[in-house]
Each structure stands twice: as structure tokens, then as C-alpha cells.
Short mmCIF file of N, CA and C in Angstrom, two decimals:
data_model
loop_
_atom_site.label_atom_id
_atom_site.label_comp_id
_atom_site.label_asym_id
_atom_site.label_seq_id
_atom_site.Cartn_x
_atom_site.Cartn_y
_atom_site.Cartn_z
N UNK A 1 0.83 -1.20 0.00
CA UNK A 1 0.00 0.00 0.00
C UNK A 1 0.88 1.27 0.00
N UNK A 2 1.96 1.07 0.67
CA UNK A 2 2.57 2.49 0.71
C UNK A 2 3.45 2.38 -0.23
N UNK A 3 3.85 1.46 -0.72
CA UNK A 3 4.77 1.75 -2.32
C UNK A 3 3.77 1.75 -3.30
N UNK A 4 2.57 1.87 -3.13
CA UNK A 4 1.97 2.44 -4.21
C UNK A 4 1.87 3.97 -4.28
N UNK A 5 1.74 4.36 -3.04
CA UNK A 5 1.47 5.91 -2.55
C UNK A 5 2.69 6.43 -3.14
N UNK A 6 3.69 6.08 -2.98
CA UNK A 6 5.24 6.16 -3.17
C UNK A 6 5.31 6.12 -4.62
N UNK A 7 4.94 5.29 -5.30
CA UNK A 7 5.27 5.46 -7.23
C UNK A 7 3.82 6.42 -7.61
N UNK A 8 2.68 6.43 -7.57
CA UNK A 8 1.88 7.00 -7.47
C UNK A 8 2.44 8.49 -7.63
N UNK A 9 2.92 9.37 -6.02
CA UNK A 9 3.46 10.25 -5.80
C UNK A 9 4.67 10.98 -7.00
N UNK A 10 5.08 9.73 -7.37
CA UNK A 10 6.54 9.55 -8.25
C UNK A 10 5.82 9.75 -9.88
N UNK A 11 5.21 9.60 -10.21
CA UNK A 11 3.90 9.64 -11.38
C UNK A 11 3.77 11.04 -11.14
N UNK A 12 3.23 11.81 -10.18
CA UNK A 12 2.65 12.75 -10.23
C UNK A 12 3.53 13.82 -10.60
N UNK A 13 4.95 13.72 -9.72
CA UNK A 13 5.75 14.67 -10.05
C UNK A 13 6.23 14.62 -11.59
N UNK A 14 6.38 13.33 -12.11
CA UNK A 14 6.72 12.94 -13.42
C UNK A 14 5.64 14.15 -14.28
N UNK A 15 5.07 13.61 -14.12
CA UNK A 15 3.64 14.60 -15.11
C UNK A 15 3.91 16.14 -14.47
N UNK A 16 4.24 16.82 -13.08
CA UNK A 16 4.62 18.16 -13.33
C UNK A 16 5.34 18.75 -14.00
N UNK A 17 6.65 17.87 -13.33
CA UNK A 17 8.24 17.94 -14.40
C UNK A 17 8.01 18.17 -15.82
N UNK A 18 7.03 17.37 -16.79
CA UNK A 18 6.90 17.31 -18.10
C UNK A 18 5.72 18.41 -18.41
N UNK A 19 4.94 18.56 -17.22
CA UNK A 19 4.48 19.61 -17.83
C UNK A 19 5.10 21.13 -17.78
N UNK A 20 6.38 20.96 -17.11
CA UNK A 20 6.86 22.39 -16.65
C UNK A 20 7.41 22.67 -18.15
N UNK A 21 8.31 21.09 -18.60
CA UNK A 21 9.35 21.50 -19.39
C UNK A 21 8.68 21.91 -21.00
N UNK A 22 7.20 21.37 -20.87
CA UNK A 22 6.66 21.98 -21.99
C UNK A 22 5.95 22.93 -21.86
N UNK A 23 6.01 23.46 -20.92
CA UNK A 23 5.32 25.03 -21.20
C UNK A 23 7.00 25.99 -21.07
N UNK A 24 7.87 25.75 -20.41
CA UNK A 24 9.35 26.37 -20.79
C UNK A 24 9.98 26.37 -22.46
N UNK A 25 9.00 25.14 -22.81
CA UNK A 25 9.58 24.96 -24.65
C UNK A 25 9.01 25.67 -25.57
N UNK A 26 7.11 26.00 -24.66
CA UNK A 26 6.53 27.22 -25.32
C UNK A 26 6.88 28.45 -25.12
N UNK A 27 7.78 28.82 -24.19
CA UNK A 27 7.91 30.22 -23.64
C UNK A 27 9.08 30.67 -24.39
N UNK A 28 10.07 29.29 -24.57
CA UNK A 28 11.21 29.76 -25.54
C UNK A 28 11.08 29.48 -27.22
N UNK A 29 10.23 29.10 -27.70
CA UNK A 29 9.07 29.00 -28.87
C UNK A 29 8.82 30.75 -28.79
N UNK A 30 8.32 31.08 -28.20
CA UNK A 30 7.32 32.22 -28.34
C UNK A 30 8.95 33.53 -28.57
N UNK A 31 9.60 33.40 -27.67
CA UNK A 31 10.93 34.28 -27.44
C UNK A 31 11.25 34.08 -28.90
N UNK A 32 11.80 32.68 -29.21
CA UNK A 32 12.75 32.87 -30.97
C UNK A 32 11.88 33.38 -31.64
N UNK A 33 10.51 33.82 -31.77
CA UNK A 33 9.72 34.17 -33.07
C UNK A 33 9.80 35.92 -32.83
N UNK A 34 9.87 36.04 -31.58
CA UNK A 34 9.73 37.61 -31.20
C UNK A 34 11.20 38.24 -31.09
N UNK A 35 12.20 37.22 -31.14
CA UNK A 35 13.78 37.38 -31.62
C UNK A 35 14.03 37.78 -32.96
N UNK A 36 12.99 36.93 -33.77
CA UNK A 36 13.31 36.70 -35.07
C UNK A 36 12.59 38.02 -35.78
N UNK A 37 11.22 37.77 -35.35
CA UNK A 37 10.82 38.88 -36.60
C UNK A 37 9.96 40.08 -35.74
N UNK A 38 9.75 40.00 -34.25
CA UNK A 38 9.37 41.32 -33.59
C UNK A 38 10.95 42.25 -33.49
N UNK A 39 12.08 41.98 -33.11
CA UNK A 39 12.81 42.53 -32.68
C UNK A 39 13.40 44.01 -33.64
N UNK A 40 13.21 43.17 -34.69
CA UNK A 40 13.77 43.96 -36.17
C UNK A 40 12.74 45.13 -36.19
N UNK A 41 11.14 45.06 -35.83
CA UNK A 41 10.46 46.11 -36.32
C UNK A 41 10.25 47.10 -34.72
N UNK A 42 10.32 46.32 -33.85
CA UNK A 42 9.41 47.03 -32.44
C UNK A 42 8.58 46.38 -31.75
N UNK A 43 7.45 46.77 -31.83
CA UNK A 43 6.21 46.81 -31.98
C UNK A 43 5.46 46.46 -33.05
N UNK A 44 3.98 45.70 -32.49
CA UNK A 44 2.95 45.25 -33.33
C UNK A 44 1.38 45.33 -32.92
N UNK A 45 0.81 46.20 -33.43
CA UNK A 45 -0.67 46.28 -32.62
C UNK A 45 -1.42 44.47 -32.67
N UNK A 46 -1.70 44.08 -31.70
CA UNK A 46 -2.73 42.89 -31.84
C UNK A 46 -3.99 43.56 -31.85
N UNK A 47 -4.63 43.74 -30.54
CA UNK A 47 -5.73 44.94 -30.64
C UNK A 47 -5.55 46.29 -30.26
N UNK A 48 -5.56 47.12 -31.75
CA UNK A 48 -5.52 48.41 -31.52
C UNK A 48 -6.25 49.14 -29.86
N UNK A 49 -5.36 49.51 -29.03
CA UNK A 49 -5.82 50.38 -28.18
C UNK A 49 -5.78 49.55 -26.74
N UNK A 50 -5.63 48.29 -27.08
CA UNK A 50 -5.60 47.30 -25.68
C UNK A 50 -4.73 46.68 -25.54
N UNK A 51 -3.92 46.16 -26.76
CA UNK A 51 -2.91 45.21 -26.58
C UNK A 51 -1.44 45.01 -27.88
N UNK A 52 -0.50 45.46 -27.77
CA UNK A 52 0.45 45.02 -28.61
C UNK A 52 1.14 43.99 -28.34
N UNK A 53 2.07 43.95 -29.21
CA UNK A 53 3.88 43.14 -29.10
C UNK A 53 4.86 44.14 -28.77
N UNK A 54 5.66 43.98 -28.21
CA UNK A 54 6.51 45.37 -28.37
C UNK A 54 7.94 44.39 -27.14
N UNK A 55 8.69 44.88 -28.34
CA UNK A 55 10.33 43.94 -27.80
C UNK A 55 10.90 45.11 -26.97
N UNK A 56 10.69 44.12 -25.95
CA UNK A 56 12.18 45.15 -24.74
C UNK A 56 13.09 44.00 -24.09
N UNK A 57 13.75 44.34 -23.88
CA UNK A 57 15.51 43.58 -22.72
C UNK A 57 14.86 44.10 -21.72
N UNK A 58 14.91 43.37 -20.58
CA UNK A 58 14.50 43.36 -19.34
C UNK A 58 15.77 42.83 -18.30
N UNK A 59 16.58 43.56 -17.99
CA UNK A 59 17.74 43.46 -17.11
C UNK A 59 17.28 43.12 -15.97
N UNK A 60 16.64 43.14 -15.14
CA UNK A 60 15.93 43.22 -13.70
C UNK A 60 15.00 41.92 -13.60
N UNK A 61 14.21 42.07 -12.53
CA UNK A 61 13.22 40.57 -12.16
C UNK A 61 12.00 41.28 -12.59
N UNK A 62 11.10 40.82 -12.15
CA UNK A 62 9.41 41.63 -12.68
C UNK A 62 9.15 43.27 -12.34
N UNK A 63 8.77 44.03 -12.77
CA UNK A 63 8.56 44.92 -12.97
C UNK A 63 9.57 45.75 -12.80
N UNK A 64 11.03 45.44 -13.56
CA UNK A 64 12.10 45.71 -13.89
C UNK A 64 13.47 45.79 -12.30
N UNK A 65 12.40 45.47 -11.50
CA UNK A 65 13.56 45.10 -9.65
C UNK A 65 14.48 44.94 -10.36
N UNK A 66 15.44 44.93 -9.28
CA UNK A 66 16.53 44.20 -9.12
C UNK A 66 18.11 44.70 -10.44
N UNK A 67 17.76 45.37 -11.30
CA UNK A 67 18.46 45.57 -12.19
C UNK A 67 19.85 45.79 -11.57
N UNK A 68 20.56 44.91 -12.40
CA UNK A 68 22.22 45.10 -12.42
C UNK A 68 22.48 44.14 -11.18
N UNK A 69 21.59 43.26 -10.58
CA UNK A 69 21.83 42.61 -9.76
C UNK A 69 21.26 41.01 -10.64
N UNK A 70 22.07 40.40 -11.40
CA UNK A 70 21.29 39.18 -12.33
C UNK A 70 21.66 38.30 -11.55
N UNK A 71 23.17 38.30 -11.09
CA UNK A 71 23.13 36.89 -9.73
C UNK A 71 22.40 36.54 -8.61
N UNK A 72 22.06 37.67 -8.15
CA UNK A 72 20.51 37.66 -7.27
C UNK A 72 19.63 37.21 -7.95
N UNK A 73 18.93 37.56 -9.08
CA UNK A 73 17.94 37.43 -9.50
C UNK A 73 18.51 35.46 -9.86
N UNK A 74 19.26 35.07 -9.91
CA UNK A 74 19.75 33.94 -10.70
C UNK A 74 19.53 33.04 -9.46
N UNK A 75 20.65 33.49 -8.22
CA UNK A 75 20.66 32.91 -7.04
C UNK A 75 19.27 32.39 -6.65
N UNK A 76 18.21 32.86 -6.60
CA UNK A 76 16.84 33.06 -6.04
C UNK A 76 15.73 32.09 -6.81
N UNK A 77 16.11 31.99 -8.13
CA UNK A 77 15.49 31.45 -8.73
C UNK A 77 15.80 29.68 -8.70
N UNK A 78 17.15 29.83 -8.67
CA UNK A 78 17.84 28.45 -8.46
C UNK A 78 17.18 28.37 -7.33
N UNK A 79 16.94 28.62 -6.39
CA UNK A 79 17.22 28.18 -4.79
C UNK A 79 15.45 28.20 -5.00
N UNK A 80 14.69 28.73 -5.46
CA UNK A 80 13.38 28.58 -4.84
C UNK A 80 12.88 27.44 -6.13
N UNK A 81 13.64 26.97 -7.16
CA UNK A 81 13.54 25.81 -7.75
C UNK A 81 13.45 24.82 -7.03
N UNK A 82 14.65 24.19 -6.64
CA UNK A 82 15.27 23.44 -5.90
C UNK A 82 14.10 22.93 -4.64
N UNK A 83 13.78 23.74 -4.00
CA UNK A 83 12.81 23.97 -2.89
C UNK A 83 11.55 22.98 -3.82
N UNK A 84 11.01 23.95 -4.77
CA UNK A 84 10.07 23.79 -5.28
C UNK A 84 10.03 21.42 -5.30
N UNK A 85 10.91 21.31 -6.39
CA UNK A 85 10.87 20.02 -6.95
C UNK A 85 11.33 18.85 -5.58
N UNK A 86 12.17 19.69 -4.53
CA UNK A 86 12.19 18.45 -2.97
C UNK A 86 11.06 18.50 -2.60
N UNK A 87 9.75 19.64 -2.66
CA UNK A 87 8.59 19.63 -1.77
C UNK A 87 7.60 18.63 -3.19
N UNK A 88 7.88 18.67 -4.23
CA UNK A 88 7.13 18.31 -5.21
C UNK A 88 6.96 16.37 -4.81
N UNK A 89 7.75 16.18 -4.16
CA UNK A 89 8.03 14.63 -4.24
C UNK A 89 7.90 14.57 -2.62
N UNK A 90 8.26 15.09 -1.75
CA UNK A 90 7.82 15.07 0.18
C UNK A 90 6.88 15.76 0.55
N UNK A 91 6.09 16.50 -0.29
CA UNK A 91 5.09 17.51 0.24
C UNK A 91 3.81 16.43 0.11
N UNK A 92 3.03 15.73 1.07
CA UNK A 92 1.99 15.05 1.57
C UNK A 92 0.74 14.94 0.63
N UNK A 93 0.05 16.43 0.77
CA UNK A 93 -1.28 17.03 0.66
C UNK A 93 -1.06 17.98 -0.53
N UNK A 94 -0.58 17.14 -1.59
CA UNK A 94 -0.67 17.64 -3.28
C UNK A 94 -2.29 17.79 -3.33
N UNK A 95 -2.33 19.11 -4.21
CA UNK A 95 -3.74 18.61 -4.95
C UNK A 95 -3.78 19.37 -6.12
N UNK A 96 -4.66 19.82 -7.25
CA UNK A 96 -3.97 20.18 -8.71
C UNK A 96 -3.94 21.18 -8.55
N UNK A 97 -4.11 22.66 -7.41
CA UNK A 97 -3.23 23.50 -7.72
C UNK A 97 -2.51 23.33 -7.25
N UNK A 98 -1.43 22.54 -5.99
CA UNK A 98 -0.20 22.82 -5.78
C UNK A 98 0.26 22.06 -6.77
N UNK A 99 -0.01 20.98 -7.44
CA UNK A 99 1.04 20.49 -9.02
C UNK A 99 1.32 21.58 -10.01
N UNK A 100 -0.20 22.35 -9.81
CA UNK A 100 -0.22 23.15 -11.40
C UNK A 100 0.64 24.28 -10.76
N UNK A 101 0.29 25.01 -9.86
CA UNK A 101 1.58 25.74 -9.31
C UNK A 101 2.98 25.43 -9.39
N UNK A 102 3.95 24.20 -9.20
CA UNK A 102 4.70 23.43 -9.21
C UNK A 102 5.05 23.55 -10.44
N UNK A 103 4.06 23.31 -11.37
CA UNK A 103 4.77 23.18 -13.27
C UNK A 103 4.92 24.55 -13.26
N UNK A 104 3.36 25.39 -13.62
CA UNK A 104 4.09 26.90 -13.67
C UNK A 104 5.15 27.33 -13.00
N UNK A 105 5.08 27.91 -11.92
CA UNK A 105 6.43 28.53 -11.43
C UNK A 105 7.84 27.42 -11.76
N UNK A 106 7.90 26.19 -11.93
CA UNK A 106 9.39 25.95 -12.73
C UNK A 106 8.94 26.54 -14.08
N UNK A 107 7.92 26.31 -14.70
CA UNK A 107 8.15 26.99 -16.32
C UNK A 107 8.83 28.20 -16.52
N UNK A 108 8.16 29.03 -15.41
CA UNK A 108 8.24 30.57 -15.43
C UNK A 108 9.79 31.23 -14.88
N UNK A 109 10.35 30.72 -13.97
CA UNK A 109 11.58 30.73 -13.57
C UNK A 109 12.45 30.02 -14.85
N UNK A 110 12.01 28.80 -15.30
CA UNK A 110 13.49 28.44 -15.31
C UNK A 110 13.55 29.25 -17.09
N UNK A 111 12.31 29.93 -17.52
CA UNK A 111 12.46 30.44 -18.78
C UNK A 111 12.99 31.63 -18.73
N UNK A 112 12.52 32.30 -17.69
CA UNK A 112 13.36 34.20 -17.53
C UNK A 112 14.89 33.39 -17.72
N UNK A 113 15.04 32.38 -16.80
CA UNK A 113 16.19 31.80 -16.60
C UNK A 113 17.49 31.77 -17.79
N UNK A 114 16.69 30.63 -18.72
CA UNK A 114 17.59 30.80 -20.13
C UNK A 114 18.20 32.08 -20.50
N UNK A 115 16.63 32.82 -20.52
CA UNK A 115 17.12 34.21 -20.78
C UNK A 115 18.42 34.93 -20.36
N UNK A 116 18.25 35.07 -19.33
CA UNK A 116 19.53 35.86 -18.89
C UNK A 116 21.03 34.98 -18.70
N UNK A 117 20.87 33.48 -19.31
CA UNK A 117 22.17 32.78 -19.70
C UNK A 117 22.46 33.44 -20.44
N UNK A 118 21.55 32.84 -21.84
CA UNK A 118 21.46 33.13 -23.41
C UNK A 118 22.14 34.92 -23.95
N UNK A 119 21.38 35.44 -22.81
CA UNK A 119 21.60 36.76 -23.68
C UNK A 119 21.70 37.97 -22.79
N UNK A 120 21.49 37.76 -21.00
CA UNK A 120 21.86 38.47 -20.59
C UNK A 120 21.27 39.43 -19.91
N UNK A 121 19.53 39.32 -20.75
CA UNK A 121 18.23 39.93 -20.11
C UNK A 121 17.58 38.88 -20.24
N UNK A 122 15.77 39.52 -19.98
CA UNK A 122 15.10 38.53 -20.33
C UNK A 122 14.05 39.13 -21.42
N UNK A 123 13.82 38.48 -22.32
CA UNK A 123 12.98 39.28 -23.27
C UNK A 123 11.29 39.01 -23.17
N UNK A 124 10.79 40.59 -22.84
CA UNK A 124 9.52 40.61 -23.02
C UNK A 124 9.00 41.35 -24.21
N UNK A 125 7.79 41.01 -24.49
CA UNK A 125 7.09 41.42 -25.72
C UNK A 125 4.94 41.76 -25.37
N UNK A 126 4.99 41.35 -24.35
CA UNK A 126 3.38 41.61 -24.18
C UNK A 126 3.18 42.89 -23.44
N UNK A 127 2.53 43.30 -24.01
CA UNK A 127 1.99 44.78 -23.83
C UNK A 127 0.64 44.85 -23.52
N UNK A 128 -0.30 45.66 -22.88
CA UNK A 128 -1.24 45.23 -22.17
C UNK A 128 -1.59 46.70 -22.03
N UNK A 129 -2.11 47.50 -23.03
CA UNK A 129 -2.09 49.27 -22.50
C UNK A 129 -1.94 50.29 -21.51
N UNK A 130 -3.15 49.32 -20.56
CA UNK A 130 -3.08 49.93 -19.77
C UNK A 130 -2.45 49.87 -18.32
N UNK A 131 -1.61 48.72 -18.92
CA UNK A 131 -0.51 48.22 -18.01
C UNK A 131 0.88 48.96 -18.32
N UNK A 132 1.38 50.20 -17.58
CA UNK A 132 2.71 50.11 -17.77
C UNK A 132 4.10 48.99 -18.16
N UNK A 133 3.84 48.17 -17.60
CA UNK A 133 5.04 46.97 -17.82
C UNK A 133 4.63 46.32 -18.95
N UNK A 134 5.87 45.64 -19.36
CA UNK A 134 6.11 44.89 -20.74
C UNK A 134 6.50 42.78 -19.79
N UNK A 135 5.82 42.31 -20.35
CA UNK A 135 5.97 40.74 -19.85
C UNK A 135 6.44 39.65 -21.13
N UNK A 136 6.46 38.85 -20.61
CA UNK A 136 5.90 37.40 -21.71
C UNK A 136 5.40 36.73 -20.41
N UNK A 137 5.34 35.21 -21.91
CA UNK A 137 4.82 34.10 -21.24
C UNK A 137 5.92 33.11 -20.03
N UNK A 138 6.21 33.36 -19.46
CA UNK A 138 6.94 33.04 -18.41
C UNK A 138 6.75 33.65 -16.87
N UNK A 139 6.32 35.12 -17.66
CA UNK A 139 5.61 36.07 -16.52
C UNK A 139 4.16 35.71 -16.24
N UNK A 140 3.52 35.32 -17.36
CA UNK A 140 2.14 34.50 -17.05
C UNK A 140 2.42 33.53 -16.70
N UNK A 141 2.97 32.35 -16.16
CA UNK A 141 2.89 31.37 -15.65
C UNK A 141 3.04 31.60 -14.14
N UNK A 142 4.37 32.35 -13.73
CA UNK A 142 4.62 32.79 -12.86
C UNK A 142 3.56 33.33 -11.85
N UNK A 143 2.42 34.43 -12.49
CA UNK A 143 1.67 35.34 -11.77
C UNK A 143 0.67 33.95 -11.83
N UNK A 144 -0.08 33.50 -12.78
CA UNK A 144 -0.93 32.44 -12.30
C UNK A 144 -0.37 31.56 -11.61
N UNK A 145 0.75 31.02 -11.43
CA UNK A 145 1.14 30.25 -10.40
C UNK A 145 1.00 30.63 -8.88
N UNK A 146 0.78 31.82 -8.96
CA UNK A 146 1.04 32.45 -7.32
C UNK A 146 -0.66 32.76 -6.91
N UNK A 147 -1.53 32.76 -7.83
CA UNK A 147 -3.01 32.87 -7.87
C UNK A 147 -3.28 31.39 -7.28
N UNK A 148 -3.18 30.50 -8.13
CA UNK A 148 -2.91 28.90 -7.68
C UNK A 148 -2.87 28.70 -6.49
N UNK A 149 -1.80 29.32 -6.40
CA UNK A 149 -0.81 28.73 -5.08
C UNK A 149 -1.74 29.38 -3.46
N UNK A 150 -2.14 30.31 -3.88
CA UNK A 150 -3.14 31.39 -3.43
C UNK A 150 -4.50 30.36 -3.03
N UNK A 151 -4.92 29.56 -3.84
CA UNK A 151 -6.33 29.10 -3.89
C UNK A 151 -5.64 27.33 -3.18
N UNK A 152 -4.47 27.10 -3.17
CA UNK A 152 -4.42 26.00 -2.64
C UNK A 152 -4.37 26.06 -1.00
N UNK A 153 -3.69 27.08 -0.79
CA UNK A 153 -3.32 27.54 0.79
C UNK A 153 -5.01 27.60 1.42
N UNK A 154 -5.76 28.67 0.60
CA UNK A 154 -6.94 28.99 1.37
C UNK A 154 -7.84 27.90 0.88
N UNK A 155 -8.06 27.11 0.67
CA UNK A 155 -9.04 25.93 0.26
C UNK A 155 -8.76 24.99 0.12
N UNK A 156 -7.73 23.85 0.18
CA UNK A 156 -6.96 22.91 0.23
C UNK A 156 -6.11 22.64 1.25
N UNK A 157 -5.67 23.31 1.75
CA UNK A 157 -5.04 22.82 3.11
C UNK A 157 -5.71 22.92 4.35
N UNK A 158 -6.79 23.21 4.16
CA UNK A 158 -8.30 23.19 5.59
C UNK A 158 -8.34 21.80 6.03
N UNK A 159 -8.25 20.86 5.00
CA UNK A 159 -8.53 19.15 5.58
C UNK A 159 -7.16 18.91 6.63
N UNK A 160 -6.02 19.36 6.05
CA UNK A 160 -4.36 18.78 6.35
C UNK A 160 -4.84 19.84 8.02
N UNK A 161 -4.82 21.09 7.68
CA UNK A 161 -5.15 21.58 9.35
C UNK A 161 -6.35 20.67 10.11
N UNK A 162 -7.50 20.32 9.73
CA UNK A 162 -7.95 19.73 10.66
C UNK A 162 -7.43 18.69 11.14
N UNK A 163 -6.91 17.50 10.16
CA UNK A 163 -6.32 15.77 10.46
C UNK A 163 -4.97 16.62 11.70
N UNK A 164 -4.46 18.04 11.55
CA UNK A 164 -3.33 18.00 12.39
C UNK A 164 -4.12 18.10 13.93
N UNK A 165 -5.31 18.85 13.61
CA UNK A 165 -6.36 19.16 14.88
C UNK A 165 -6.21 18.07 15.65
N UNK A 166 -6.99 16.85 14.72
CA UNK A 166 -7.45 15.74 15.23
C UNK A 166 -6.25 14.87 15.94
N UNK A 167 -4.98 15.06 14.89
CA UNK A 167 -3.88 14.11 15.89
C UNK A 167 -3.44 14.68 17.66
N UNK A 168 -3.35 16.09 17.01
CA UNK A 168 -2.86 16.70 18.40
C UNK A 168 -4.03 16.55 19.57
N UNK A 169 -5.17 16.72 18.78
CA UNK A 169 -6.09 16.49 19.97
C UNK A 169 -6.24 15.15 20.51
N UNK A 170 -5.82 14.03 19.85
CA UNK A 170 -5.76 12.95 20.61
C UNK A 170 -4.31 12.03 21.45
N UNK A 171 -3.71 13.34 20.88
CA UNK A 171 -2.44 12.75 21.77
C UNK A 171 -2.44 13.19 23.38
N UNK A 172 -3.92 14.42 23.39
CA UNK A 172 -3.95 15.19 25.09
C UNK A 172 -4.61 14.15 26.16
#
């Protein structure tokens, strides 16, 4: 019974892992096309007045932090990886948002990530009008990951606090 829980568990992370690394293959998919043929012009209206393309280098972490500090930004990302994929396989009380949290935020990290190997920034292109900041898709995984992660804490871990209720209360 418990080496089923055990490969089971081992399955599950399997399927995060693969889903991280294919939404990181879309994020760097999406980067070479906006390398290739946004970079050369700028900008591109999608919907006039709400939404473009528009290529910027992004030296810094989200909403341009941290600039001129990339080993921080590097350090941090490694280290809250790392965290991420030991709790992915010992963390108890999975449920699909802490997996789907789990894939996003590795997607989203480890793609800014490439970035600032590869080239030193990280390249965004989504524009959003009435949003000052410039993102991609790495930054969307990221922010929905933390929404996720948001809805697992307050609605998913209510059972794991009570079963702790119930042990402590019967150990008095």
C-alpha cells in the first residue's frame, strides 16, 4: 500500500516535471519568433488600443527590480527551484493546484532563466495598454502560479489543518 502511494506520488511529479518542461519549450518558442521577426520592427498592434507586441531587454526581475543585480535574480530562482521540486516529491497534501503551481512557477523561472544565460536579459514582448510593464509568457505562468498557489493555501489545506487538529487532539 505504501509503495503504491510512493510510485503514485513519483507519477505525479513525473507529469509536473513534463508539464513544466513543456510550457518552458513554449515560452522559448514564443521568445525565438519575437527574436526573429518582432525585434527587427518594435512593436505590433494585436488589438488596436488594448494590446500590442513590443520587444524590450528586461535586465531586472518583474517589474524591472533588481536591475544590475542578475546573480541575485539567478541565485533566487535556483534556490526557490530546488525547494520547489524536494517539496514536489515530500510535500503530503498535493492537490492540482499545488502540481499546477509546481509546473508553472518551474516553467516561469526556469524560462526568464535561459534568458539571462542566453543573452543576458530577459525578453519581453506583451503589452497590455493599460498596463505600464512589458511581460511574456513566463511572466504569465509565474503570476498564475502564485493565484494557484493562493487558492491552494486557502481551500486545500483546511482538511491537512484539521487531520493535524485531530492528531494533536488525541495525543492530550
Amino acid at each position: 500500500m505504501e509503495q503504491e502511494k510512493i510510485s503514485r506520488k513519483g507519477f505525479h511529479a513525473f507529469i509536473v516535471l513534463t508539464a513544466a518542461a513543456l510550457l518552458l519549450a513554449a515560452d522559448q518558442v514564443t521568445k525565438y519568433f519575437v527574436l526573429q521577426y518582432l525585434k527587427p520592427i518594435g512593436a505590433i498592434p494585436v488589438i488596436p488600443g488594448f494590446l500590442e507586441f513590443s520587444y524590450t531587454e528586461n535586465t531586472g526581475a518583474a517589474f524591472g527590480l533588481f536591475k544590475g543585480h542578475i546573480w541575485f535574480v539567478v541565485l533566487v530562482t535556483l534556490v526557490a527551484s530546488a525547494v520547489i521540486i524536494v517539496l514536489l516529491f515530500r510535500y503530503r497534501n498535493h492537490s492540482f493546484f499545488s502540481y499546477a503551481t509546481s509546473a508553472l512557477i518551474l516553467a516561469g523561472g526556469f524560462g526568464n532563466l535561459v534568458d539571462r544565460f542566453l543573452y543576458g536579459y530577459v525578453v519581453d514582448f506583451i503589452h497590455v495598454l493599460f498596463f505600464d510593464y512589458i511581460f511574456n509568457f513566463a511572466d504569465c505562468c509565474i503570476t498564475v502560479s502564485a493565484v494557484l498557489f493562493v487558492i491552494h493555501v486557502l481551500f486545500c489545506t483546511r482538511e491537512e489543518k484539521k487531520e493535524m487538529g485531530k492528531t494533536h487532539g488525541d495525543q492530550a
